[in-house]
mmCIF file of C-alpha atoms in Angstrom:
data_model
loop_
_atom_site.group_PDB
_atom_site.id
_atom_site.type_symbol
_atom_site.label_atom_id
_atom_site.label_comp_id
_atom_site.label_asym_id
_atom_site.label_seq_id
_atom_site.Cartn_x
_atom_site.Cartn_y
_atom_site.Cartn_z
ATOM 1 C CA MET A 11 -8.019 152.060 210.894
ATOM 2 C CA THR A 12 -9.423 148.909 209.887
ATOM 3 C CA ALA A 13 -13.165 148.904 208.987
ATOM 4 C CA ASP A 14 -13.700 146.981 211.848
ATOM 5 C CA ALA A 15 -11.823 149.338 214.296
ATOM 6 C CA PRO A 16 -14.023 150.755 216.660
ATOM 7 C CA LEU A 17 -14.712 154.590 216.494
ATOM 8 C CA THR A 18 -13.243 156.504 219.359
ATOM 9 C CA ARG A 19 -13.681 159.996 220.848
ATOM 10 C CA GLU A 20 -10.232 160.810 219.011
ATOM 11 C CA SER A 21 -11.892 159.366 215.660
ATOM 12 C CA PHE A 22 -13.982 162.830 215.629
ATOM 13 C CA ARG A 23 -12.821 166.485 215.302
ATOM 14 C CA ARG A 24 -14.436 169.236 217.502
ATOM 15 C CA LEU A 25 -16.515 166.877 219.880
ATOM 16 C CA GLN A 26 -18.141 168.805 222.376
ATOM 17 C CA PRO A 27 -19.686 167.234 225.865
ATOM 18 C CA ILE A 28 -23.426 167.634 226.404
ATOM 19 C CA ASN A 29 -23.606 171.506 227.867
ATOM 20 C CA THR A 30 -26.756 171.164 229.916
ATOM 21 C CA PRO A 31 -27.666 167.271 230.498
ATOM 22 C CA ARG A 32 -31.286 166.355 231.277
ATOM 23 C CA PRO A 33 -32.269 162.960 232.349
ATOM 24 C CA ILE A 34 -34.646 161.130 229.946
ATOM 25 C CA SER A 35 -37.405 159.706 231.584
ATOM 26 C CA GLN A 36 -38.700 157.420 229.110
ATOM 27 C CA LEU A 37 -36.208 154.668 227.506
ATOM 28 C CA PRO A 38 -36.437 152.473 224.810
ATOM 29 C CA ASP A 39 -37.581 149.009 226.142
ATOM 30 C CA ARG A 40 -35.712 147.074 223.029
ATOM 31 C CA VAL A 41 -33.207 144.551 224.166
ATOM 32 C CA TRP A 42 -30.188 144.689 221.917
ATOM 33 C CA THR A 43 -28.384 141.231 221.235
ATOM 34 C CA ASP A 44 -24.924 141.136 221.921
ATOM 35 C CA GLU A 45 -24.168 140.869 217.754
ATOM 36 C CA ASP A 46 -26.076 144.148 217.881
ATOM 37 C CA TRP A 47 -23.799 145.509 220.873
ATOM 38 C CA ASP A 48 -20.512 144.397 219.255
ATOM 39 C CA ARG A 49 -21.605 146.664 215.765
ATOM 40 C CA ILE A 50 -23.119 149.397 218.464
ATOM 41 C CA GLN A 51 -19.454 149.592 220.159
ATOM 42 C CA ARG A 52 -17.471 150.147 216.425
ATOM 43 C CA GLY A 53 -19.564 153.207 216.120
ATOM 44 C CA TYR A 54 -20.721 155.245 213.379
ATOM 45 C CA ARG A 55 -18.946 158.529 211.481
ATOM 46 C CA ALA A 56 -21.129 160.389 209.210
ATOM 47 C CA ARG A 57 -19.909 159.466 205.584
ATOM 48 C CA ASP A 58 -20.820 163.071 203.912
ATOM 49 C CA MET A 59 -22.599 166.401 204.641
ATOM 50 C CA ASP A 60 -25.958 165.145 204.904
ATOM 51 C CA GLU A 61 -25.844 162.805 207.402
ATOM 52 C CA LYS A 62 -26.394 164.266 211.170
ATOM 53 C CA TRP A 63 -24.992 161.983 213.420
ATOM 54 C CA ASN A 64 -21.623 160.725 214.729
ATOM 55 C CA VAL A 65 -21.666 157.955 217.253
ATOM 56 C CA PHE A 66 -18.965 156.173 219.559
ATOM 57 C CA VAL A 67 -18.673 154.161 222.789
ATOM 58 C CA GLU A 68 -16.743 154.385 225.843
ATOM 59 C CA GLY A 69 -17.198 151.336 228.236
ATOM 60 C CA ASP A 70 -20.820 151.037 228.362
ATOM 61 C CA VAL A 71 -21.853 154.532 227.400
ATOM 62 C CA LEU A 72 -23.147 155.432 223.830
ATOM 63 C CA PHE A 73 -22.370 159.041 222.659
ATOM 64 C CA MET A 74 -24.332 160.337 219.865
ATOM 65 C CA HIS A 75 -22.917 163.748 218.479
ATOM 66 C CA ARG A 76 -24.064 166.230 215.624
ATOM 67 C CA SER A 77 -21.750 165.536 212.856
ATOM 68 C CA TRP A 78 -21.465 169.177 211.701
ATOM 69 C CA THR A 79 -20.901 171.294 214.944
ATOM 70 C CA GLY A 80 -19.742 168.411 217.275
ATOM 71 C CA HIS A 81 -22.413 168.952 219.690
ATOM 72 C CA GLY A 82 -23.365 166.156 222.022
ATOM 73 C CA VAL A 83 -27.275 165.554 222.155
ATOM 74 C CA TYR A 84 -27.461 162.230 223.704
ATOM 75 C CA GLU A 85 -25.504 159.807 225.975
ATOM 76 C CA ALA A 86 -27.109 156.463 226.604
ATOM 77 C CA SER A 87 -26.029 153.638 229.515
ATOM 78 C CA PHE A 88 -26.393 150.288 228.641
ATOM 79 C CA ALA A 89 -26.173 147.017 231.087
ATOM 80 C CA SER A 90 -26.258 143.579 230.362
ATOM 81 C CA VAL A 91 -29.685 141.471 230.795
ATOM 82 C CA ILE A 92 -30.263 138.400 232.320
ATOM 83 C CA GLY A 93 -30.346 135.981 229.491
ATOM 84 C CA GLY A 94 -28.094 138.092 227.251
ATOM 85 C CA GLY A 95 -28.275 141.496 225.514
ATOM 86 C CA ARG A 96 -28.075 144.921 226.823
ATOM 87 C CA SER A 97 -30.704 147.458 227.407
ATOM 88 C CA ILE A 98 -30.461 151.070 228.033
ATOM 89 C CA VAL A 99 -30.925 151.674 231.732
ATOM 90 C CA SER A 100 -30.546 155.446 231.704
ATOM 91 C CA ALA A 101 -29.846 158.358 229.033
ATOM 92 C CA VAL A 102 -29.300 162.144 228.813
ATOM 93 C CA VAL A 103 -30.159 164.688 226.210
ATOM 94 C CA GLU A 104 -28.925 167.864 225.853
ATOM 95 C CA ALA A 105 -31.240 170.376 227.301
ATOM 96 C CA ASP A 106 -29.370 173.800 226.154
ATOM 97 C CA ASP A 107 -31.898 175.191 223.725
ATOM 98 C CA GLU A 108 -29.087 176.741 221.717
ATOM 99 C CA ARG A 109 -27.617 173.295 220.610
ATOM 100 C CA TYR A 110 -30.844 171.334 220.612
ATOM 101 C CA ARG A 111 -34.582 171.839 220.852
ATOM 102 C CA SER A 112 -36.361 169.186 222.521
ATOM 103 C CA MET A 113 -39.783 167.968 221.635
ATOM 104 C CA GLY A 114 -40.281 165.836 224.810
ATOM 105 C CA ASP A 115 -39.458 162.515 226.074
ATOM 106 C CA GLU A 116 -41.287 160.637 224.027
ATOM 107 C CA TYR A 117 -39.532 162.099 220.970
ATOM 108 C CA ASP A 118 -36.034 161.594 222.547
ATOM 109 C CA CYS A 119 -36.809 157.987 223.458
ATOM 110 C CA LEU A 120 -37.902 157.209 220.110
ATOM 111 C CA LEU A 121 -35.212 159.396 218.423
ATOM 112 C CA LEU A 122 -32.474 157.802 220.603
ATOM 113 C CA GLU A 123 -33.736 154.195 219.686
ATOM 114 C CA LEU A 124 -33.841 155.733 216.042
ATOM 115 C CA ILE A 125 -30.556 156.499 215.892
ATOM 116 C CA ILE A 126 -29.015 153.276 217.194
ATOM 117 C CA SER A 127 -31.234 151.322 214.764
ATOM 118 C CA ALA A 128 -31.492 153.051 211.300
ATOM 119 C CA ILE A 129 -28.172 154.455 211.406
ATOM 120 C CA VAL A 130 -25.605 152.663 213.477
ATOM 121 C CA LEU A 131 -27.057 148.977 212.765
ATOM 122 C CA GLY A 132 -28.569 149.998 209.335
ATOM 123 C CA GLU A 133 -32.033 148.801 210.034
ATOM 124 C CA ALA A 134 -34.979 149.438 208.138
ATOM 125 C CA ALA A 135 -36.645 150.448 211.447
ATOM 126 C CA ALA A 136 -40.059 151.295 209.507
ATOM 127 C CA ASP A 137 -42.083 151.607 212.907
ATOM 128 C CA LEU A 138 -39.940 153.813 214.352
ATOM 129 C CA ARG A 139 -39.339 156.019 211.126
ATOM 130 C CA ALA A 140 -43.214 155.981 211.206
ATOM 131 C CA GLY A 141 -43.384 157.277 214.632
ATOM 132 C CA LEU A 142 -40.856 159.931 213.899
ATOM 133 C CA VAL A 143 -42.838 161.547 211.108
ATOM 134 C CA GLU A 144 -45.944 161.284 213.787
ATOM 135 C CA LEU A 145 -44.404 162.926 216.455
ATOM 136 C CA THR A 146 -42.399 165.869 214.593
ATOM 137 C CA ALA A 147 -46.306 166.553 212.503
ATOM 138 C CA ARG A 148 -47.743 166.874 215.946
ATOM 139 C CA ALA A 149 -45.254 168.988 217.470
ATOM 140 C CA SER A 150 -45.284 170.910 214.336
ATOM 141 C CA GLY A 151 -49.264 171.210 213.714
ATOM 142 C CA LYS A 152 -48.690 169.831 210.236
ATOM 143 C CA SER A 153 -50.453 166.687 209.413
ATOM 144 C CA ASN A 154 -49.297 166.549 205.974
ATOM 145 C CA LEU A 155 -45.243 166.453 206.157
ATOM 146 C CA PRO A 156 -43.529 164.610 203.879
ATOM 147 C CA PRO A 157 -42.041 161.406 205.616
ATOM 148 C CA GLY A 158 -38.490 161.863 203.257
ATOM 149 C CA LEU A 159 -38.040 165.396 204.482
ATOM 150 C CA VAL A 160 -38.472 164.590 208.255
ATOM 151 C CA GLU A 161 -36.423 161.772 208.021
ATOM 152 C CA HIS A 162 -33.844 163.698 206.137
ATOM 153 C CA SER A 163 -33.574 166.417 208.394
ATOM 154 C CA VAL A 164 -33.611 164.459 211.567
ATOM 155 C CA LEU A 165 -31.230 161.551 210.533
ATOM 156 C CA GLY A 166 -29.792 162.269 207.522
ATOM 157 C CA LEU A 167 -31.669 159.271 205.896
ATOM 158 C CA ARG A 168 -34.002 159.372 202.966
ATOM 159 C CA SER A 169 -37.268 156.792 203.698
ATOM 160 C CA GLY A 170 -36.191 153.097 203.226
ATOM 161 C CA SER A 171 -32.606 153.904 203.330
#
């Protein structure tokens, strides 16, 4: 497989579909460019044990699985936008608490966009990262969570990487 060949379901071992899909009512409002969509379609494979996500596309649906367990967590359906680019028109998240503990639609909306932006596209995504830390702190009741720790535990990335 060449570096630019898209990853497929067959590119990964032990993938498991979402057990109990729950629609996400709040979706990212970002429009990804056609160039972004080309990159998104190539997918992403975790490169080491610290990275948390494997991502691939089938048709217009983006699948996001945890790298260690292979459990499906998010599925996002994309559609073309008038004027160019693509947006997410529907998404589901794993509702089985044994596989994934959601912190609500606002969190899932942000994390869905952050995985695409920071992991798949390699963008800095500073605002999304800050939002992740804020929502995690709010959910935990702790106001002094180290950003790098939050980002690493959720994304497998360190601050700014």
